[in-house]
Amino acid sequence: NAGVTQTPKFQVLKTGQSMTLQCAQDMNHNSMYWYRQDPGMGLRLIYYSASEGTTDKGEVPNGYNVSRLNKREFSLRLESAAPSQTSVYFCASSRQGEDGYTFGSGTRLTVV
Amino acid sequence: QKEVEQDPGPLSVPEGAIVSLNCTYSNSAFQYFMWYRQYSRKGPELLMYTYSSGNKEDGRFTAQVDKSSKYISLFIRDSQPSDSATYLCAMSAAGNEKLTFGTGTRLTIIP
């Protein structure tokens, strides 16, 4: 089983460019999440989707948008990338949040 | 004050030692407690899962929850170099779709 698959694994953007990070899970999970991880800051929730058709803001949503395309896929879009968005981005999924998450392997994004 | 506090380390111990990793929390509604292990340049993976208070053992790993003190621990016995990773605690209240994470403790086991 693939679990949670994130693409791309690495990306370098110029300031002002846009891009979409893709995430797909094959575990029939209801909830999906996008986090960023920065040194000394831990995991910070950007957006989450508790079920197909719903999305909610997390702790650091500014500069990001999300789309829950269907039950399997949850994408994260940066409309106009900024150097402050340089980070490692993780997608995760769960049947219910309290069951714990399965994480993807991450996308390393550098904005120059 | 953060809802979950975790000493960031780094923590270095010799191979074979017993390791103790800890988190404190302030939200008395938390009932589900987890430990994740994250190897360098990888995603976190669920290591231990505990509901409410008590101990849970899995091989060399023991998770302990003390709800009265709002304190959770992860013990690693006979530590191995392969245990070198960042360990994150996480917790949730019932019915909450979101986990609250600690910032992680970086652990190095020295051969």
PDB file of C-alpha atoms in Angstrom:
ATOM      1  CA  ASN A   1       0.000   0.000   0.000  1.00  0.00           C
ATOM      2  CA  ALA A   2       1.261   3.452  -0.901  1.00  0.00           C
ATOM      3  CA  GLY A   3      -0.321   5.243   2.117  1.00  0.00           C
ATOM      4  CA  VAL A   4       0.042   9.007   1.600  1.00  0.00           C
ATOM      5  CA  THR A   5       1.794  10.133  -1.577  1.00  0.00           C
ATOM      6  CA  GLN A   6       3.083  13.674  -2.015  1.00  0.00           C
ATOM      7  CA  THR A   7       4.393  15.276  -5.192  1.00  0.00           C
ATOM      8  CA  PRO A   8       6.778  16.820  -5.935  1.00  0.00           C
ATOM      9  CA  LYS A   9       9.490  15.848  -3.414  1.00  0.00           C
ATOM     10  CA  PHE A  10      11.587  18.941  -4.101  1.00  0.00           C
ATOM     11  CA  GLN A  11      10.829  22.304  -5.661  1.00  0.00           C
ATOM     12  CA  VAL A  12      12.608  25.626  -6.096  1.00  0.00           C
ATOM     13  CA  LEU A  13      10.446  28.654  -6.884  1.00  0.00           C
ATOM     14  CA  LYS A  14      11.190  32.265  -7.570  1.00  0.00           C
ATOM     15  CA  THR A  15       9.395  34.878  -5.488  1.00  0.00           C
ATOM     16  CA  GLY A  16       5.958  35.532  -6.966  1.00  0.00           C
ATOM     17  CA  GLN A  17       5.626  32.210  -8.779  1.00  0.00           C
ATOM     18  CA  SER A  18       2.735  29.890  -8.060  1.00  0.00           C
ATOM     19  CA  MET A  19       2.608  26.163  -7.578  1.00  0.00           C
ATOM     20  CA  THR A  20       0.372  23.366  -6.329  1.00  0.00           C
ATOM     21  CA  LEU A  21       1.498  20.611  -3.994  1.00  0.00           C
ATOM     22  CA  GLN A  22      -0.382  17.381  -4.561  1.00  0.00           C
ATOM     23  CA  CYS A  23      -1.383  14.797  -1.962  1.00  0.00           C
ATOM     24  CA  ALA A  24      -3.253  11.521  -2.360  1.00  0.00           C
ATOM     25  CA  GLN A  25      -4.118   8.757   0.131  1.00  0.00           C
ATOM     26  CA  ASP A  26      -5.333   5.245  -0.560  1.00  0.00           C
ATOM     27  CA  MET A  27      -6.542   4.309   2.945  1.00  0.00           C
ATOM     28  CA  ASN A  28     -10.117   5.572   2.581  1.00  0.00           C
ATOM     29  CA  HIS A  29      -9.443   8.138   5.306  1.00  0.00           C
ATOM     30  CA  ASN A  30     -11.966  10.884   5.937  1.00  0.00           C
ATOM     31  CA  SER A  31      -9.646  13.638   7.152  1.00  0.00           C
ATOM     32  CA  MET A  32      -6.646  15.183   5.438  1.00  0.00           C
ATOM     33  CA  TYR A  33      -4.181  17.824   6.599  1.00  0.00           C
ATOM     34  CA  TRP A  34      -1.412  20.087   5.369  1.00  0.00           C
ATOM     35  CA  TYR A  35       1.439  21.018   7.722  1.00  0.00           C
ATOM     36  CA  ARG A  36       4.642  22.942   7.376  1.00  0.00           C
ATOM     37  CA  GLN A  37       7.706  22.100   9.449  1.00  0.00           C
ATOM     38  CA  ASP A  38      10.400  24.658  10.198  1.00  0.00           C
ATOM     39  CA  PRO A  39      13.438  24.340  12.496  1.00  0.00           C
ATOM     40  CA  GLY A  40      12.510  25.161  16.084  1.00  0.00           C
ATOM     41  CA  MET A  41       8.827  25.661  15.174  1.00  0.00           C
ATOM     42  CA  GLY A  42       7.629  22.083  14.987  1.00  0.00           C
ATOM     43  CA  LEU A  43       4.667  21.114  12.840  1.00  0.00           C
ATOM     44  CA  ARG A  44       2.235  23.915  12.120  1.00  0.00           C
ATOM     45  CA  LEU A  45      -1.180  23.210  10.628  1.00  0.00           C
ATOM     46  CA  ILE A  46      -1.958  25.177   7.462  1.00  0.00           C
ATOM     47  CA  TYR A  47      -5.355  23.768   6.450  1.00  0.00           C
ATOM     48  CA  TYR A  48      -7.313  20.631   7.044  1.00  0.00           C
ATOM     49  CA  SER A  49     -10.335  18.856   5.622  1.00  0.00           C
ATOM     50  CA  ALA A  50     -12.475  16.789   7.978  1.00  0.00           C
ATOM     51  CA  SER A  51     -14.446  15.275   5.118  1.00  0.00           C
ATOM     52  CA  GLU A  52     -14.875  15.476   1.371  1.00  0.00           C
ATOM     53  CA  GLY A  53     -16.242  18.896   0.466  1.00  0.00           C
ATOM     54  CA  THR A  54     -15.124  20.720   3.616  1.00  0.00           C
ATOM     55  CA  THR A  55     -11.951  22.650   4.406  1.00  0.00           C
ATOM     56  CA  ASP A  56     -10.917  24.708   7.430  1.00  0.00           C
ATOM     57  CA  LYS A  57      -8.062  27.018   8.296  1.00  0.00           C
ATOM     58  CA  GLY A  58      -5.365  25.940  10.655  1.00  0.00           C
ATOM     59  CA  GLU A  59      -2.744  27.909  12.522  1.00  0.00           C
ATOM     60  CA  VAL A  60      -0.906  29.465   9.541  1.00  0.00           C
ATOM     61  CA  PRO A  61      -3.249  29.700   6.502  1.00  0.00           C
ATOM     62  CA  ASN A  62      -2.152  33.051   5.075  1.00  0.00           C
ATOM     63  CA  GLY A  63      -0.692  32.780   1.583  1.00  0.00           C
ATOM     64  CA  TYR A  64      -2.155  29.319   0.947  1.00  0.00           C
ATOM     65  CA  ASN A  65      -5.294  27.831  -0.541  1.00  0.00           C
ATOM     66  CA  VAL A  66      -6.493  24.241  -0.568  1.00  0.00           C
ATOM     67  CA  SER A  67      -8.824  22.027  -2.548  1.00  0.00           C
ATOM     68  CA  ARG A  68     -10.301  18.709  -1.417  1.00  0.00           C
ATOM     69  CA  LEU A  69     -10.753  17.338  -4.905  1.00  0.00           C
ATOM     70  CA  ASN A  70     -12.336  14.074  -3.750  1.00  0.00           C
ATOM     71  CA  LYS A  71     -11.959  11.725  -0.806  1.00  0.00           C
ATOM     72  CA  ARG A  72      -8.454  10.693  -1.900  1.00  0.00           C
ATOM     73  CA  GLU A  73      -6.869  13.986  -2.923  1.00  0.00           C
ATOM     74  CA  PHE A  74      -6.088  17.221  -1.081  1.00  0.00           C
ATOM     75  CA  SER A  75      -3.988  19.864  -2.802  1.00  0.00           C
ATOM     76  CA  LEU A  76      -2.196  22.931  -1.422  1.00  0.00           C
ATOM     77  CA  ARG A  77      -1.668  25.976  -3.623  1.00  0.00           C
ATOM     78  CA  LEU A  78       0.743  28.861  -3.214  1.00  0.00           C
ATOM     79  CA  GLU A  79      -0.567  31.683  -5.399  1.00  0.00           C
ATOM     80  CA  SER A  80       2.403  34.033  -5.064  1.00  0.00           C
ATOM     81  CA  ALA A  81       5.345  32.377  -3.330  1.00  0.00           C
ATOM     82  CA  ALA A  82       7.393  34.317  -0.779  1.00  0.00           C
ATOM     83  CA  PRO A  83      10.764  33.441   0.815  1.00  0.00           C
ATOM     84  CA  SER A  84       8.925  33.005   4.159  1.00  0.00           C
ATOM     85  CA  GLN A  85       7.200  29.990   2.613  1.00  0.00           C
ATOM     86  CA  THR A  86      10.489  28.138   2.320  1.00  0.00           C
ATOM     87  CA  SER A  87       9.790  25.035   4.386  1.00  0.00           C
ATOM     88  CA  VAL A  88       9.131  21.315   4.377  1.00  0.00           C
ATOM     89  CA  TYR A  89       5.468  20.572   3.708  1.00  0.00           C
ATOM     90  CA  PHE A  90       3.773  17.436   4.951  1.00  0.00           C
ATOM     91  CA  CYS A  91       0.401  16.036   4.006  1.00  0.00           C
ATOM     92  CA  ALA A  92      -1.317  13.671   6.431  1.00  0.00           C
ATOM     93  CA  SER A  93      -4.547  11.715   6.612  1.00  0.00           C
ATOM     94  CA  SER A  94      -6.597   9.963   9.294  1.00  0.00           C
ATOM     95  CA  ARG A  95      -9.817   8.024   9.667  1.00  0.00           C
ATOM     96  CA  GLN A  96     -10.614  10.303  12.594  1.00  0.00           C
ATOM     97  CA  GLY A  97      -8.107  12.788  14.028  1.00  0.00           C
ATOM     98  CA  GLU A  98      -7.990  11.053  17.401  1.00  0.00           C
ATOM     99  CA  ASP A  99      -6.844   7.819  15.700  1.00  0.00           C
ATOM    100  CA  GLY A 100      -3.560   9.434  14.724  1.00  0.00           C
ATOM    101  CA  TYR A 101      -2.247  10.491  11.351  1.00  0.00           C
ATOM    102  CA  THR A 102      -0.388   8.849   8.513  1.00  0.00           C
ATOM    103  CA  PHE A 103       2.081  11.282   7.000  1.00  0.00           C
ATOM    104  CA  GLY A 104       3.522  11.557   3.535  1.00  0.00           C
ATOM    105  CA  SER A 105       7.257  11.831   2.946  1.00  0.00           C
ATOM    106  CA  GLY A 106       7.188  15.601   2.491  1.00  0.00           C
ATOM    107  CA  THR A 107       7.925  18.274  -0.107  1.00  0.00           C
ATOM    108  CA  ARG A 108      11.001  20.435   0.370  1.00  0.00           C
ATOM    109  CA  LEU A 109      10.200  23.869  -1.030  1.00  0.00           C
ATOM    110  CA  THR A 110      12.699  26.671  -1.437  1.00  0.00           C
ATOM    111  CA  VAL A 111      11.564  30.134  -2.515  1.00  0.00           C
ATOM    112  CA  VAL A 112      14.362  32.383  -3.742  1.00  0.00           C
TER     113      VAL A 112
ATOM    114  CA  GLN B   1       2.047  29.346  26.852  1.00  0.00           C
ATOM    115  CA  LYS B   2       1.800  26.471  24.383  1.00  0.00           C
ATOM    116  CA  GLU B   3      -0.775  23.736  24.949  1.00  0.00           C
ATOM    117  CA  VAL B   4       1.960  21.106  24.645  1.00  0.00           C
ATOM    118  CA  GLU B   5       5.530  21.628  25.820  1.00  0.00           C
ATOM    119  CA  GLN B   6       8.388  19.387  24.788  1.00  0.00           C
ATOM    120  CA  ASP B   7      12.096  19.817  25.494  1.00  0.00           C
ATOM    121  CA  PRO B   8      13.732  20.220  22.064  1.00  0.00           C
ATOM    122  CA  GLY B   9      17.027  18.713  23.164  1.00  0.00           C
ATOM    123  CA  PRO B  10      19.222  17.724  21.473  1.00  0.00           C
ATOM    124  CA  LEU B  11      19.708  14.645  23.620  1.00  0.00           C
ATOM    125  CA  SER B  12      22.731  12.371  23.149  1.00  0.00           C
ATOM    126  CA  VAL B  13      23.087   9.070  25.016  1.00  0.00           C
ATOM    127  CA  PRO B  14      25.374   6.029  24.647  1.00  0.00           C
ATOM    128  CA  GLU B  15      24.110   2.872  23.011  1.00  0.00           C
ATOM    129  CA  GLY B  16      22.333   0.578  25.449  1.00  0.00           C
ATOM    130  CA  ALA B  17      21.155   3.387  27.742  1.00  0.00           C
ATOM    131  CA  ILE B  18      17.557   3.943  28.806  1.00  0.00           C
ATOM    132  CA  VAL B  19      16.098   7.059  27.205  1.00  0.00           C
ATOM    133  CA  SER B  20      13.280   9.110  28.709  1.00  0.00           C
ATOM    134  CA  LEU B  21      11.404  11.628  26.551  1.00  0.00           C
ATOM    135  CA  ASN B  22       8.681  13.803  28.028  1.00  0.00           C
ATOM    136  CA  CYS B  23       5.866  16.209  27.252  1.00  0.00           C
ATOM    137  CA  THR B  24       3.628  18.301  29.447  1.00  0.00           C
ATOM    138  CA  TYR B  25       0.266  19.689  28.442  1.00  0.00           C
ATOM    139  CA  SER B  26      -2.334  22.088  29.752  1.00  0.00           C
ATOM    140  CA  ASN B  27      -5.609  20.946  28.147  1.00  0.00           C
ATOM    141  CA  SER B  28      -7.412  18.553  30.512  1.00  0.00           C
ATOM    142  CA  ALA B  29      -9.693  17.445  27.647  1.00  0.00           C
ATOM    143  CA  PHE B  30      -6.855  15.523  25.949  1.00  0.00           C
ATOM    144  CA  GLN B  31      -7.563  11.785  26.067  1.00  0.00           C
ATOM    145  CA  TYR B  32      -5.570  10.345  23.145  1.00  0.00           C
ATOM    146  CA  PHE B  33      -1.787  10.440  23.342  1.00  0.00           C
ATOM    147  CA  MET B  34       0.728   9.514  20.684  1.00  0.00           C
ATOM    148  CA  TRP B  35       4.423   9.447  19.995  1.00  0.00           C
ATOM    149  CA  TYR B  36       5.762   9.895  16.484  1.00  0.00           C
ATOM    150  CA  ARG B  37       9.268   9.129  15.302  1.00  0.00           C
ATOM    151  CA  GLN B  38      10.760  11.169  12.482  1.00  0.00           C
ATOM    152  CA  TYR B  39      13.977  10.190  10.786  1.00  0.00           C
ATOM    153  CA  SER B  40      15.986  12.876   9.027  1.00  0.00           C
ATOM    154  CA  ARG B  41      14.363  13.981   5.755  1.00  0.00           C
ATOM    155  CA  LYS B  42      11.380  11.665   6.294  1.00  0.00           C
ATOM    156  CA  GLY B  43       7.772  12.120   7.404  1.00  0.00           C
ATOM    157  CA  PRO B  44       6.731  11.387  11.019  1.00  0.00           C
ATOM    158  CA  GLU B  45       5.537   7.824  11.667  1.00  0.00           C
ATOM    159  CA  LEU B  46       3.239   6.750  14.476  1.00  0.00           C
ATOM    160  CA  LEU B  47       5.241   4.872  17.098  1.00  0.00           C
ATOM    161  CA  MET B  48       2.999   4.543  20.165  1.00  0.00           C
ATOM    162  CA  TYR B  49      -0.697   5.236  20.810  1.00  0.00           C
ATOM    163  CA  THR B  50      -2.317   5.414  24.248  1.00  0.00           C
ATOM    164  CA  TYR B  51      -5.838   6.186  25.332  1.00  0.00           C
ATOM    165  CA  SER B  52      -6.296   7.927  28.705  1.00  0.00           C
ATOM    166  CA  SER B  53      -3.950   7.147  31.601  1.00  0.00           C
ATOM    167  CA  GLY B  54      -1.632   4.201  32.098  1.00  0.00           C
ATOM    168  CA  ASN B  55       1.236   2.434  30.425  1.00  0.00           C
ATOM    169  CA  LYS B  56       1.621   0.724  27.085  1.00  0.00           C
ATOM    170  CA  GLU B  57       4.573  -1.403  26.104  1.00  0.00           C
ATOM    171  CA  ASP B  58       5.747  -2.419  22.646  1.00  0.00           C
ATOM    172  CA  GLY B  59       9.096  -4.157  22.526  1.00  0.00           C
ATOM    173  CA  ARG B  60      11.757  -1.771  23.786  1.00  0.00           C
ATOM    174  CA  PHE B  61       9.304   1.154  23.897  1.00  0.00           C
ATOM    175  CA  THR B  62       7.006   2.097  26.788  1.00  0.00           C
ATOM    176  CA  ALA B  63       4.545   4.967  26.685  1.00  0.00           C
ATOM    177  CA  GLN B  64       3.290   6.353  29.979  1.00  0.00           C
ATOM    178  CA  VAL B  65       0.453   8.818  30.579  1.00  0.00           C
ATOM    179  CA  ASP B  66      -0.232  10.587  33.869  1.00  0.00           C
ATOM    180  CA  LYS B  67      -3.374  12.656  33.351  1.00  0.00           C
ATOM    181  CA  SER B  68      -3.394  13.928  36.926  1.00  0.00           C
ATOM    182  CA  SER B  69      -0.035  15.609  36.313  1.00  0.00           C
ATOM    183  CA  LYS B  70      -0.704  16.311  32.613  1.00  0.00           C
ATOM    184  CA  TYR B  71       2.544  14.564  31.762  1.00  0.00           C
ATOM    185  CA  ILE B  72       3.408  11.901  29.205  1.00  0.00           C
ATOM    186  CA  SER B  73       6.627   9.971  28.713  1.00  0.00           C
ATOM    187  CA  LEU B  74       8.256   7.651  26.216  1.00  0.00           C
ATOM    188  CA  PHE B  75      10.922   5.256  27.478  1.00  0.00           C
ATOM    189  CA  ILE B  76      13.333   3.476  25.169  1.00  0.00           C
ATOM    190  CA  ARG B  77      15.214   0.525  26.673  1.00  0.00           C
ATOM    191  CA  ASP B  78      18.481  -0.826  25.302  1.00  0.00           C
ATOM    192  CA  SER B  79      18.734   2.117  22.925  1.00  0.00           C
ATOM    193  CA  GLN B  80      20.213   1.468  19.482  1.00  0.00           C
ATOM    194  CA  PRO B  81      21.836   3.802  16.928  1.00  0.00           C
ATOM    195  CA  SER B  82      18.774   3.161  14.735  1.00  0.00           C
ATOM    196  CA  ASP B  83      16.688   4.949  17.392  1.00  0.00           C
ATOM    197  CA  SER B  84      18.423   8.217  16.481  1.00  0.00           C
ATOM    198  CA  ALA B  85      15.596  10.458  15.271  1.00  0.00           C
ATOM    199  CA  THR B  86      13.329  13.291  16.331  1.00  0.00           C
ATOM    200  CA  TYR B  87      10.479  12.200  18.590  1.00  0.00           C
ATOM    201  CA  LEU B  88       7.245  14.210  18.622  1.00  0.00           C
ATOM    202  CA  CYS B  89       4.462  13.871  21.135  1.00  0.00           C
ATOM    203  CA  ALA B  90       0.903  14.496  19.986  1.00  0.00           C
ATOM    204  CA  MET B  91      -2.469  14.491  21.684  1.00  0.00           C
ATOM    205  CA  SER B  92      -6.142  15.018  21.005  1.00  0.00           C
ATOM    206  CA  ALA B  93      -9.472  15.464  22.726  1.00  0.00           C
ATOM    207  CA  ALA B  94     -12.343  13.134  21.858  1.00  0.00           C
ATOM    208  CA  GLY B  95     -14.064  14.041  18.624  1.00  0.00           C
ATOM    209  CA  ASN B  96     -11.367  16.528  17.657  1.00  0.00           C
ATOM    210  CA  GLU B  97     -10.099  16.158  14.098  1.00  0.00           C
ATOM    211  CA  LYS B  98      -6.835  17.900  14.918  1.00  0.00           C
ATOM    212  CA  LEU B  99      -3.846  16.684  16.869  1.00  0.00           C
ATOM    213  CA  THR B 100      -1.765  19.072  18.946  1.00  0.00           C
ATOM    214  CA  PHE B 101       1.950  18.365  18.511  1.00  0.00           C
ATOM    215  CA  GLY B 102       4.976  19.084  20.629  1.00  0.00           C
ATOM    216  CA  THR B 103       7.918  20.656  18.847  1.00  0.00           C
ATOM    217  CA  GLY B 104       9.944  17.436  18.976  1.00  0.00           C
ATOM    218  CA  THR B 105      13.086  16.190  20.756  1.00  0.00           C
ATOM    219  CA  ARG B 106      16.100  15.302  18.649  1.00  0.00           C
ATOM    220  CA  LEU B 107      17.737  12.133  19.984  1.00  0.00           C
ATOM    221  CA  THR B 108      21.146  10.744  19.039  1.00  0.00           C
ATOM    222  CA  ILE B 109      22.330   7.312  20.211  1.00  0.00           C
ATOM    223  CA  ILE B 110      26.117   7.157  20.238  1.00  0.00           C
ATOM    224  CA  PRO B 111      27.599   3.740  19.281  1.00  0.00           C
TER     225      PRO B 111
END
